[in-house]
Short mmCIF file of C-alpha atoms in Angstrom, two decimals:
data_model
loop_
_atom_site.label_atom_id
_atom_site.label_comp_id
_atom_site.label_asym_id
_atom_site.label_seq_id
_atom_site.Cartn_x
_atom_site.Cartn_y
_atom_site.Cartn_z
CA UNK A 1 112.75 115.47 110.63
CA UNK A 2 113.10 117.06 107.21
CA UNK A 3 115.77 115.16 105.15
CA UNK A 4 117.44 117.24 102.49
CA UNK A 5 119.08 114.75 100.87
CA UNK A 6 115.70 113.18 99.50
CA UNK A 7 114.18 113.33 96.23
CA UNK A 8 112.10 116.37 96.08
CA UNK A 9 108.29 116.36 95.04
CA UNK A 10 108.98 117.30 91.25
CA UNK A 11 111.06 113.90 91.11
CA UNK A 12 108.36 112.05 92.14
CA UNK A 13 105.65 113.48 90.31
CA UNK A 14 106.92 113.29 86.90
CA UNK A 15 107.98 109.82 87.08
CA UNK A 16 104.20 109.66 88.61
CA UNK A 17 102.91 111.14 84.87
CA UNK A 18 105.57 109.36 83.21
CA UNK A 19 103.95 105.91 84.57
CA UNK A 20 100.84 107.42 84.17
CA UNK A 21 101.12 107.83 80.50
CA UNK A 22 103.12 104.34 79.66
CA UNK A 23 99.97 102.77 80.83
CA UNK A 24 97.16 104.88 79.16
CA UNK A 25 99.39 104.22 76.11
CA UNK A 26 99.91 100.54 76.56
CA UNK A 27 96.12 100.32 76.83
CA UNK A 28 95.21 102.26 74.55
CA UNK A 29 97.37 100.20 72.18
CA UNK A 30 95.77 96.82 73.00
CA UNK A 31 92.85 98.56 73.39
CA UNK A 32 91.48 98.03 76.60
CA UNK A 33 90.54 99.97 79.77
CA UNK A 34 93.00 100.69 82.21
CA UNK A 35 92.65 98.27 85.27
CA UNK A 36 90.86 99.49 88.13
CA UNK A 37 93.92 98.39 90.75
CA UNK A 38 96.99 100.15 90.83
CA UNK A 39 100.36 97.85 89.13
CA UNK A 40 102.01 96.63 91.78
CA UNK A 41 105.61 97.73 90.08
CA UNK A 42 105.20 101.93 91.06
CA UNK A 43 107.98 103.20 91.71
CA UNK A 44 107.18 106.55 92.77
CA UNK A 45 106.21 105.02 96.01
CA UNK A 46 109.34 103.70 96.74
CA UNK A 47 108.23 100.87 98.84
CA UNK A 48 107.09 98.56 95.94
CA UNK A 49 110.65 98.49 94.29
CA UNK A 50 111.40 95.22 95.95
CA UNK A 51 108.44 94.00 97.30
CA UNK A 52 106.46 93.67 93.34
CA UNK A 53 106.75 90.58 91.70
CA UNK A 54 109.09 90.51 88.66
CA UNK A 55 107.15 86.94 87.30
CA UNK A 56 103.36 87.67 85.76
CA UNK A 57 101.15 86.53 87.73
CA UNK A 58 99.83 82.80 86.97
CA UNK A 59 96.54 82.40 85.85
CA UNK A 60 94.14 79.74 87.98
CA UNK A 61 91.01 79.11 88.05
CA UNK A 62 88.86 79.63 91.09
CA UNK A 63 87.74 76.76 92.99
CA UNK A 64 85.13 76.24 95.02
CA UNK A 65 86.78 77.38 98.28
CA UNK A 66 87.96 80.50 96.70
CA UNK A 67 84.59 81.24 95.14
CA UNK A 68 82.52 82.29 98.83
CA UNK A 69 84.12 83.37 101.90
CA UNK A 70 84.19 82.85 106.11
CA UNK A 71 81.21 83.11 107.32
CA UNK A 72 81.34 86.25 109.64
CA UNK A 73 78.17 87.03 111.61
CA UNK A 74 76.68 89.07 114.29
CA UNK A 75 78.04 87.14 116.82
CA UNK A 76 81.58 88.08 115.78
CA UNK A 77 81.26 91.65 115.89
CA UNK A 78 79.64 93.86 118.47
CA UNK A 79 77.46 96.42 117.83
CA UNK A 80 79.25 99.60 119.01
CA UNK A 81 82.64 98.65 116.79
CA UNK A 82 80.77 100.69 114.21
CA UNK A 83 81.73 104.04 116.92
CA UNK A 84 84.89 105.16 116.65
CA UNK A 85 83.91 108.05 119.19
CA UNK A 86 82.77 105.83 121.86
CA UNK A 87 85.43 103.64 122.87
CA UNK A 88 87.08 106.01 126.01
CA UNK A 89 85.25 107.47 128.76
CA UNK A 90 85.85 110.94 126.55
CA UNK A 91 84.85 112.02 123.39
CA UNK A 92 87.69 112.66 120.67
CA UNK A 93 89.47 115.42 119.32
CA UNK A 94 88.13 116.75 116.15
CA UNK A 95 85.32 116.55 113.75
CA UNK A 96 82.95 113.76 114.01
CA UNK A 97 81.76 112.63 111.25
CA UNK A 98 79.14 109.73 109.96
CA UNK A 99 80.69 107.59 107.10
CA UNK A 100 77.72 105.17 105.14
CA UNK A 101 77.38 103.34 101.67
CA UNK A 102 76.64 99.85 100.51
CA UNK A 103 79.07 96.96 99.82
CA UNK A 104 77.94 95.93 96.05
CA UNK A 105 79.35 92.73 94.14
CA UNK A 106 79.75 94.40 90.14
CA UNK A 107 76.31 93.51 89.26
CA UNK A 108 74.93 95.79 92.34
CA UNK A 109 73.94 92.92 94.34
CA UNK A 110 74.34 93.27 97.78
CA UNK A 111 77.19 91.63 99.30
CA UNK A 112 75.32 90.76 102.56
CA UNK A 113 76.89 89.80 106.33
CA UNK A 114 80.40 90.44 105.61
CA UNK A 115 83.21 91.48 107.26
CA UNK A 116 84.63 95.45 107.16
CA UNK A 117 87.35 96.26 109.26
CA UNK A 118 88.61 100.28 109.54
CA UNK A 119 91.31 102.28 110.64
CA UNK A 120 92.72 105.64 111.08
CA UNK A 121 94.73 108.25 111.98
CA UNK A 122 93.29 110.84 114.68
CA UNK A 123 92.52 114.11 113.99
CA UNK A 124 95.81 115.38 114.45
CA UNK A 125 96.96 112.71 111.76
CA UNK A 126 98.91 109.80 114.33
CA UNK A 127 98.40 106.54 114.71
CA UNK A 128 97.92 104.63 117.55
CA UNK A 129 100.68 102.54 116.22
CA UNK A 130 104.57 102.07 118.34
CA UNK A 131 106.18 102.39 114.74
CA UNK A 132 104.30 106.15 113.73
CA UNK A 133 107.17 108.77 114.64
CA UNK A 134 104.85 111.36 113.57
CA UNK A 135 105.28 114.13 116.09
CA UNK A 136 101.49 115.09 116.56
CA UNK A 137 99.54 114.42 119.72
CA UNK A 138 97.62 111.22 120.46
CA UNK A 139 94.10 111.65 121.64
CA UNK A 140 93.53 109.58 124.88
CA UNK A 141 90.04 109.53 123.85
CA UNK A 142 90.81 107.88 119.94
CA UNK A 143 92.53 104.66 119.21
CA UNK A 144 91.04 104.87 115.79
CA UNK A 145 89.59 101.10 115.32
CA UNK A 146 86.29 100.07 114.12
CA UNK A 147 84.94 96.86 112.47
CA UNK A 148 81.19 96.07 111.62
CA UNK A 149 79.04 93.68 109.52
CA UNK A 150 77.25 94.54 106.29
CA UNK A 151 73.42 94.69 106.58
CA UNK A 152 70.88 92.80 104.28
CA UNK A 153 71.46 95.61 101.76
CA UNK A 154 75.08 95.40 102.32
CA UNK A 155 75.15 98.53 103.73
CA UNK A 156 77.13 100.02 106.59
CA UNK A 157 77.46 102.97 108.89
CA UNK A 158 80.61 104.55 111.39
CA UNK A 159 80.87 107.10 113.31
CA UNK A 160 84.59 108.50 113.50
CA UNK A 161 86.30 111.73 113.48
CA UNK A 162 88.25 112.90 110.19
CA UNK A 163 91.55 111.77 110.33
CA UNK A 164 94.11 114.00 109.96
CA UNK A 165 96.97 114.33 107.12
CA UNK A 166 100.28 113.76 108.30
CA UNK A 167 103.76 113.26 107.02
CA UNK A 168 105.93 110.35 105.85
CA UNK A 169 109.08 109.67 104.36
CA UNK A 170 108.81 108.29 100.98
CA UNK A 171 110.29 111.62 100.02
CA UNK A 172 110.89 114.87 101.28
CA UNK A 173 108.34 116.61 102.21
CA UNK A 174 105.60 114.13 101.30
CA UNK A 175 102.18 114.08 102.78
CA UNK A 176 99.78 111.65 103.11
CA UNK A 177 95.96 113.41 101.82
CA UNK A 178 93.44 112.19 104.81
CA UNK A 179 92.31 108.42 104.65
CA UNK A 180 90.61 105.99 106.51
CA UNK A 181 91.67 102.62 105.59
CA UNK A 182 89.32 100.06 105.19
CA UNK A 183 89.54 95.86 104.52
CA UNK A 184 86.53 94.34 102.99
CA UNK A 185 85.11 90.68 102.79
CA UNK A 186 83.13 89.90 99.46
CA UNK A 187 80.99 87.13 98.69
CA UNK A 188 84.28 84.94 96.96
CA UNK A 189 87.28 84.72 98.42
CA UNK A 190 88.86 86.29 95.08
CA UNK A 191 86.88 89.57 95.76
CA UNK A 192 89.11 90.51 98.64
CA UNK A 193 89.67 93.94 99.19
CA UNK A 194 92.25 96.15 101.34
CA UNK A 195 92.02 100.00 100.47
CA UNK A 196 91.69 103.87 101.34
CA UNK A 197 88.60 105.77 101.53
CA UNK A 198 89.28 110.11 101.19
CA UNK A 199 88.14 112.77 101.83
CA UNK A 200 86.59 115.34 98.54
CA UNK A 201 88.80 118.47 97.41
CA UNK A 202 91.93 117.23 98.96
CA UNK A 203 94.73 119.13 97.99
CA UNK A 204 96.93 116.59 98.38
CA UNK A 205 95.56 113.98 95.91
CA UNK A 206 97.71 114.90 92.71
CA UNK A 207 101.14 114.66 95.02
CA UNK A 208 100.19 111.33 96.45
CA UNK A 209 102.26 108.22 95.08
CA UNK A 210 100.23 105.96 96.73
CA UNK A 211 96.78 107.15 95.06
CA UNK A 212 98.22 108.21 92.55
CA UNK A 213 99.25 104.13 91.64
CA UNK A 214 95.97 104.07 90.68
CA UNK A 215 96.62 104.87 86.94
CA UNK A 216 93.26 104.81 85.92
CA UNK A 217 91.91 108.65 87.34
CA UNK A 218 88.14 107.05 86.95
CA UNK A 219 88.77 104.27 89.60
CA UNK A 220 91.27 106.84 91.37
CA UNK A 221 87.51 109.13 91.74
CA UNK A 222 85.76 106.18 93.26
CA UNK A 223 87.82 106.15 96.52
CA UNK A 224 87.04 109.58 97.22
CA UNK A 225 83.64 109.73 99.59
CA UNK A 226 81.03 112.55 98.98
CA UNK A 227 79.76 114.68 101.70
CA UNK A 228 76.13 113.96 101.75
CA UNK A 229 74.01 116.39 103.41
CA UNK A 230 71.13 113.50 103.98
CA UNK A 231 73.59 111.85 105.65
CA UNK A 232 74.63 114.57 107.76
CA UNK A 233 72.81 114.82 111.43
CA UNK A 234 71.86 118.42 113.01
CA UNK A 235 73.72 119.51 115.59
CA UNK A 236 76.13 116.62 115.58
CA UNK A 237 78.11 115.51 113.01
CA UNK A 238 78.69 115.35 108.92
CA UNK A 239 78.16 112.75 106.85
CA UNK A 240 79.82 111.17 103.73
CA UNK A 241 78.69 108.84 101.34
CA UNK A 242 80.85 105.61 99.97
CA UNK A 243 80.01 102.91 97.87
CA UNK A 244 82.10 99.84 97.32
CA UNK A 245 82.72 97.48 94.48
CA UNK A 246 84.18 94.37 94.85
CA UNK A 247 83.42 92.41 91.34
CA UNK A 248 86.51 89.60 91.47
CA UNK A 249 86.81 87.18 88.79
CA UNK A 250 83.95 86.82 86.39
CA UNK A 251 83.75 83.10 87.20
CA UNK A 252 81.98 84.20 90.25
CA UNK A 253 79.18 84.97 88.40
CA UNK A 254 78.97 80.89 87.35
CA UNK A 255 76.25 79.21 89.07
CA UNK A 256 77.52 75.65 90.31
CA UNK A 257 75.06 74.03 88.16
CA UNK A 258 76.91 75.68 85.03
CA UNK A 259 80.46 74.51 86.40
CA UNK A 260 82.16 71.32 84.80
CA UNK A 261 83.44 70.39 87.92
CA UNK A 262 79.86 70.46 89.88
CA UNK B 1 67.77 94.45 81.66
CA UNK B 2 70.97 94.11 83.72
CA UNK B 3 72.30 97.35 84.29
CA UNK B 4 76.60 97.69 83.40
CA UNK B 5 78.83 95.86 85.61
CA UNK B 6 79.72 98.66 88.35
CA UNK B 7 83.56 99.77 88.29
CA UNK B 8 85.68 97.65 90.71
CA UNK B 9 86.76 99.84 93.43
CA UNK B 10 90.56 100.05 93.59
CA UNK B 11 93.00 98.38 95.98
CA UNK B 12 95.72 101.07 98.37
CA UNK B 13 98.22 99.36 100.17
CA UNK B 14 97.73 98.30 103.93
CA UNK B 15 100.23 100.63 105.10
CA UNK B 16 102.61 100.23 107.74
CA UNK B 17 100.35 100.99 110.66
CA UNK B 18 97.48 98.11 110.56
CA UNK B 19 99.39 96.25 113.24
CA UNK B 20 96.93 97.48 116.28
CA UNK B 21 93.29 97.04 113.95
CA UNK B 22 94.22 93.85 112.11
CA UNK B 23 94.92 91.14 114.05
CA UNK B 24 92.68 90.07 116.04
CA UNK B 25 93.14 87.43 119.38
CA UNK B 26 93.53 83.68 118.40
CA UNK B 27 93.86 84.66 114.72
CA UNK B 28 96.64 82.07 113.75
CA UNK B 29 95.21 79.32 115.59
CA UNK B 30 92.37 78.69 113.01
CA UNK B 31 92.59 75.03 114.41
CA UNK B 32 94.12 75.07 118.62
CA UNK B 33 97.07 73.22 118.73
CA UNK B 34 95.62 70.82 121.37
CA UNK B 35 93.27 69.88 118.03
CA UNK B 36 94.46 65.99 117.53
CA UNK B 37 94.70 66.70 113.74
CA UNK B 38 96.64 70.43 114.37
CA UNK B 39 99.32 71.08 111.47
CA UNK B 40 101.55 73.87 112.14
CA UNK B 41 102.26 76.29 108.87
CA UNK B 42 104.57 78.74 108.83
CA UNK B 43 107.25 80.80 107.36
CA UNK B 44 108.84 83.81 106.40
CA UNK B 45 108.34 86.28 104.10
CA UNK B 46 111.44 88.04 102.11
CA UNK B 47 111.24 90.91 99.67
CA UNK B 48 113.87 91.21 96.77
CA UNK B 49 117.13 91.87 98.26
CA UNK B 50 116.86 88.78 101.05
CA UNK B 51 115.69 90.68 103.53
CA UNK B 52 112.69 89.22 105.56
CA UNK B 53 109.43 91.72 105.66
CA UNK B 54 108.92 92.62 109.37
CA UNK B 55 105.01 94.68 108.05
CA UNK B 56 103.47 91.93 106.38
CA UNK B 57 100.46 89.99 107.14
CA UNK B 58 98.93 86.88 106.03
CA UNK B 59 95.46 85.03 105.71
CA UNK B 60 94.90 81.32 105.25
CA UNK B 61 91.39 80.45 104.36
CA UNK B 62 90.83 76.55 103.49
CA UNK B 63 88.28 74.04 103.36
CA UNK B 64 87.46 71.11 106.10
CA UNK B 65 89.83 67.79 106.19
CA UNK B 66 86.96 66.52 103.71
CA UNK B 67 87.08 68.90 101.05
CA UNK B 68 84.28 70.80 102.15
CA UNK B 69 83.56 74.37 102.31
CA UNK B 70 83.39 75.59 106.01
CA UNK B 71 80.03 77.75 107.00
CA UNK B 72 80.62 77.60 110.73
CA UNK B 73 80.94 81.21 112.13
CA UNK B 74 83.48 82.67 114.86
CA UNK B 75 86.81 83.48 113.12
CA UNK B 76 87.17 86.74 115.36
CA UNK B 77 85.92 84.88 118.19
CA UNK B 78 87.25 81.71 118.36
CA UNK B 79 85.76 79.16 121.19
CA UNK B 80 88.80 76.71 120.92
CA UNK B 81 86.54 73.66 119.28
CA UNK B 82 85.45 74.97 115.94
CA UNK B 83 87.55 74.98 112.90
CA UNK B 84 86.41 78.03 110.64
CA UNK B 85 89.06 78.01 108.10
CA UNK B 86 90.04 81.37 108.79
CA UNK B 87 92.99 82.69 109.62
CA UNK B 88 95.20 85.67 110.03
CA UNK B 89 98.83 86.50 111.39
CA UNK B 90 101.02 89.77 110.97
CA UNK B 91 104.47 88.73 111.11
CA UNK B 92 107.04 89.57 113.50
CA UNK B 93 110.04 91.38 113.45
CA UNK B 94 111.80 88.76 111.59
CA UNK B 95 108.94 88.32 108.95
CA UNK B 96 108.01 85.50 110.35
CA UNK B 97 104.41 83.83 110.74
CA UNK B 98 102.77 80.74 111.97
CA UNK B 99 99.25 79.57 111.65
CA UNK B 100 97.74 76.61 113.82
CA UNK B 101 94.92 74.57 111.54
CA UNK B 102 93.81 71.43 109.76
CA UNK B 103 95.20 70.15 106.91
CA UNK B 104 92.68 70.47 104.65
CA UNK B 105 91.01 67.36 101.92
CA UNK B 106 90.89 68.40 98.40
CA UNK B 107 88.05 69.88 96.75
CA UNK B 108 87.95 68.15 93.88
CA UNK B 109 88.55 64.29 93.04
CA UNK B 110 91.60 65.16 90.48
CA UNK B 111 92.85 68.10 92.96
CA UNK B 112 95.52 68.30 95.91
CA UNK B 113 94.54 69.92 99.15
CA UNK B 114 95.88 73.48 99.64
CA UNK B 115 95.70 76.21 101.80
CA UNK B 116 94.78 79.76 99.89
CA UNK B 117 97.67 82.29 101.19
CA UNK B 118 97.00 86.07 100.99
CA UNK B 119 99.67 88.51 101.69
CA UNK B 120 98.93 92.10 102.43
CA UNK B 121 102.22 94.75 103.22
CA UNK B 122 103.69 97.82 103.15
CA UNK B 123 104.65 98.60 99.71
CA UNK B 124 102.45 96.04 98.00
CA UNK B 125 99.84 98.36 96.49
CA UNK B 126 97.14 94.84 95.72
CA UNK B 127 97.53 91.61 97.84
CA UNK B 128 98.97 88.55 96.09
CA UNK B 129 97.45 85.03 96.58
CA UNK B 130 99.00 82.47 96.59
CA UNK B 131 98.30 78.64 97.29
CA UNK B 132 100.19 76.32 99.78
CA UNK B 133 100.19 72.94 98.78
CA UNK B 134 101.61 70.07 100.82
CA UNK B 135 104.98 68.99 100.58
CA UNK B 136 103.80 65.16 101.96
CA UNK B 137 101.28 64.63 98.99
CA UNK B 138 103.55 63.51 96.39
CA UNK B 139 100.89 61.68 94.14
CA UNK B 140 98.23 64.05 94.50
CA UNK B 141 100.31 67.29 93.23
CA UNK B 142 101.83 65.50 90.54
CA UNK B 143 98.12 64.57 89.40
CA UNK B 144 97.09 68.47 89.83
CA UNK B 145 95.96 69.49 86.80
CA UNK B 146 96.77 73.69 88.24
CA UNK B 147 99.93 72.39 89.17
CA UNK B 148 100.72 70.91 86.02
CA UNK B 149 100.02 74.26 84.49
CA UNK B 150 103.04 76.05 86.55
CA UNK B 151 106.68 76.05 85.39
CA UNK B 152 107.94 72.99 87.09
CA UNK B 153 110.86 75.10 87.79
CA UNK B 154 108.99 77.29 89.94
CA UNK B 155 106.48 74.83 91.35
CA UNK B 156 108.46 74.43 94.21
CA UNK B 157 107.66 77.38 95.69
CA UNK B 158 103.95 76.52 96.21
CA UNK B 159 105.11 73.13 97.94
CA UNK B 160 105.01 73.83 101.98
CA UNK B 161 107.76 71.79 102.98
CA UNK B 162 107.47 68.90 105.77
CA UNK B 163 110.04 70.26 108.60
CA UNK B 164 108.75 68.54 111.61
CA UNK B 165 105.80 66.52 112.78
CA UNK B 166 102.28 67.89 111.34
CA UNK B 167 104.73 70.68 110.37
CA UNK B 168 105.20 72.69 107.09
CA UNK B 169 107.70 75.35 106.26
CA UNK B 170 105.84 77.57 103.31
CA UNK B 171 108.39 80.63 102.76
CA UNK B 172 106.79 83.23 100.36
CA UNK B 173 109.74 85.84 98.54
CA UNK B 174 108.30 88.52 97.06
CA UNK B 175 110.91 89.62 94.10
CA UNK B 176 113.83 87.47 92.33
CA UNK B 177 115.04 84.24 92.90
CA UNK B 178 112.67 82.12 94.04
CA UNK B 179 110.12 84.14 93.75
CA UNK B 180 106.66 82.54 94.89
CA UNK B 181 104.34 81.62 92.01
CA UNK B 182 101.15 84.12 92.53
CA UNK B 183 97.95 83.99 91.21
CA UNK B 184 95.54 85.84 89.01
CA UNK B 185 92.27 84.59 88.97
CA UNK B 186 90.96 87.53 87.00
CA UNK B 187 92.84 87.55 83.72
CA UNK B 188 90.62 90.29 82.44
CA UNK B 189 91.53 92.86 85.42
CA UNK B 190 95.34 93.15 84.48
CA UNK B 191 94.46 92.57 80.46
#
């Protein structure tokens, strides 16, 4: 239901490019990169205004328990959760697609038998969720779950459908551009990773507070998948192409031996 | 020659709607309550103006009553006997959570035990972490040497509180007064 008594789009994206440019400033002052994750204080998407801490963060040092994580395994996960598609006794609405890449720690190692949990909108961009109002069909045939383990590579593979945009009500007339979330295990505990894969050429991206928090429009590029026409399968379905990062604290790359506290 | 460090991929909030992917069957009961040495922890979780969070949700992940790290397998598929270390619960309505587990041994000989606390929500655009320490360890905090780092004015707020038998209250606020202490283990992310 349209609310006219929201903020309107313009609102929200200048105080978007106002944030925006505070930070490249800042950074640029101290000189230092911009931080891959988005600040956790952005207004734009409204949401944050009281749920950001107003404290800095405290500075700790891993210990051992934070430095690996649980041990997920086969055993945990069947096989199929990596289908999206096959989960009803009918196919789903809309356009299958095959989504692949590797899990990588930040010195391209493989981040090996872990954990990655997925979810989505269907095509028609609703959730299987009570709470999504969205007035857009459900899809018997899609609930829009998956979860898998990484291979010895740290790759992984899905088969879905694209999810749909759809609309919410951080403002009027905002849009969410077509996601699939995903929630990612690394080797440390500290590497721990919930975000939003896309979709390339989305016009939506620029009008998005939520990746738009992302100040840094380098990192912002890395959640976007590319369509991949290797990856693609005749007569069936396309394929995209996502690789994931999870580096943590540096300490993680201390070998026990090296540690005062081994 | 090490090729550059890759860029991190960025965090995006969990969103609103991970309530029917994310939790998983016999996710807060890391340890079964049945378990002689079962602790309850639990609590709610408030966001600046008071109000409890009714779309958060909440890992534990801690090491055996020893001290040790935990390799056993079967966090989504619990069998009722083996304590992973593992947990996960979305709140409820009223924000609330509750985890069955161990209490766990410290890690190091000059360290309390904790419980590592990650909270993922609506609205928080990069989980926080956080660590619960016990309330019924007097000696062993005080002797912490992260704890003696924190502004004793605000170490509270890492201290889950004894409210019952093998019970402990560990409320985490979000924004302004008593705000939870949260961590950054990666100075070098946030400069």
């Amino acid at each position: 239901m349209p609310n006219s008594t929201a903020e309107n789009q313009e609102t929200i994206s200048e105080e978007i490019a106002a944030i925006h440019a505070e930070h490249s400033a800042r950074a640029e002052a101290a000189g230092r990169p911009l931080s891959a994750h988005p600040p956790r204080n952005f207004a734009p998407y409204r949401s944050t205004m009281l749920r950001h801490p107003t404290h800095e963060l405290v500075r700790a040092d891993p210990e051992e328990i934070e430095l690996v994580s649980p041990a997920f395994g086969h055993t945990d996960v069947a096989a199929e959760e990596n289908d999206l598609t096959i989960q009803h006794s009918g196919e789903p609405l809309g356009e299958r697609i095959i989504v692949t890449g590797r899990v990588l720690d930040g010195e391209g190692r493989p981040v090996r038998n872990q954990l990655v949990e997925i979810w989505q909108a269907n095509a028609s961009g609703r959730y299987v969720h009570k709470r999504d109002q969205h007035p857009a069909p459900l899809d018997p045939n899609f609930t829009g779950v998956g979860r898998l383990i990484t291979g010895d590579n740290g790759e992984y593979r899905l088969t879905t459908i694209k999810p749909g945009a759809y609309p919410w009500k951080n403002h009027r007339n905002a849009w969410r551009p077509a996601h699939i979330h995903f929630s990612f295990f690394g080797s440390a505990f500290t590497q721990r990773l919930v975000t939003q894969m896309y979709f390339p050429g989305d016009p939506l991206f620029g009008l998005d507070p939520i990746y738009q928090s992302i100040v840094d429009p380098a990192a912002r590029q890395r959640l976007v998948a590319q369509y991949d026409h290797d990856v693609s399968e005749p007569e069936w379905a396309l394929g995209y192409r996502w690789d994931v990062v999870l580096t943590g604290p540096r300490s993680t790359w201390m070998e026990p031996e090296d540690s005062d506290h081994a | 020659m090490p090729d550059a460090p890759l860029g991190q991929t960025p965090s995006q909030t969990v969103g609103p709607f991970f309530g029917y992917a994310l939790p998983f069957p016999g996710g807060p009961q890391v340890a079964a309550p049945w378990h002689p040495e079962s602790i309850r922890l639990h609590g709610t979780v408030y966001d600046g103006a008071g109000d409890a969070i009714p779309d958060a949700i909440i890992e534990i992940w801690h090491a055996d009553s020893a001290g040790r790290v935990i390799a056993e397998r079967g966090s989504l598929d619990r069998n009722g006997h083996t304590v992973t270390g593992f947990g996960r619960s979305a709140v409820n309505r009223a924000g609330e959570f509750e985890f069955s587990t161990i209490k766990p041994g410290s890690t190091r000989a000059d360290a309390a035990p904790y419980i590592l606390v990650t909270v993922f929500a609506r609205g928080l655009t990069h989980h926080l972490f956080t660590r619960a320490y016990f309330g019924d360890e007097v000696e062993r905090n005080e002797g912490d040497p992260f704890l003696a780092t924190v502004d004793p004015l605000r170490r509270p707020t890492l201290i889950a509180a004894p409210d019952a038998q093998n019970s402990y209250r560990f409320d985490i606020r979000l924004q302004g007064e008593g705000e939870t202490v949260f961590l950054d283990f990666d100075a070098e992310i946030y400069g």
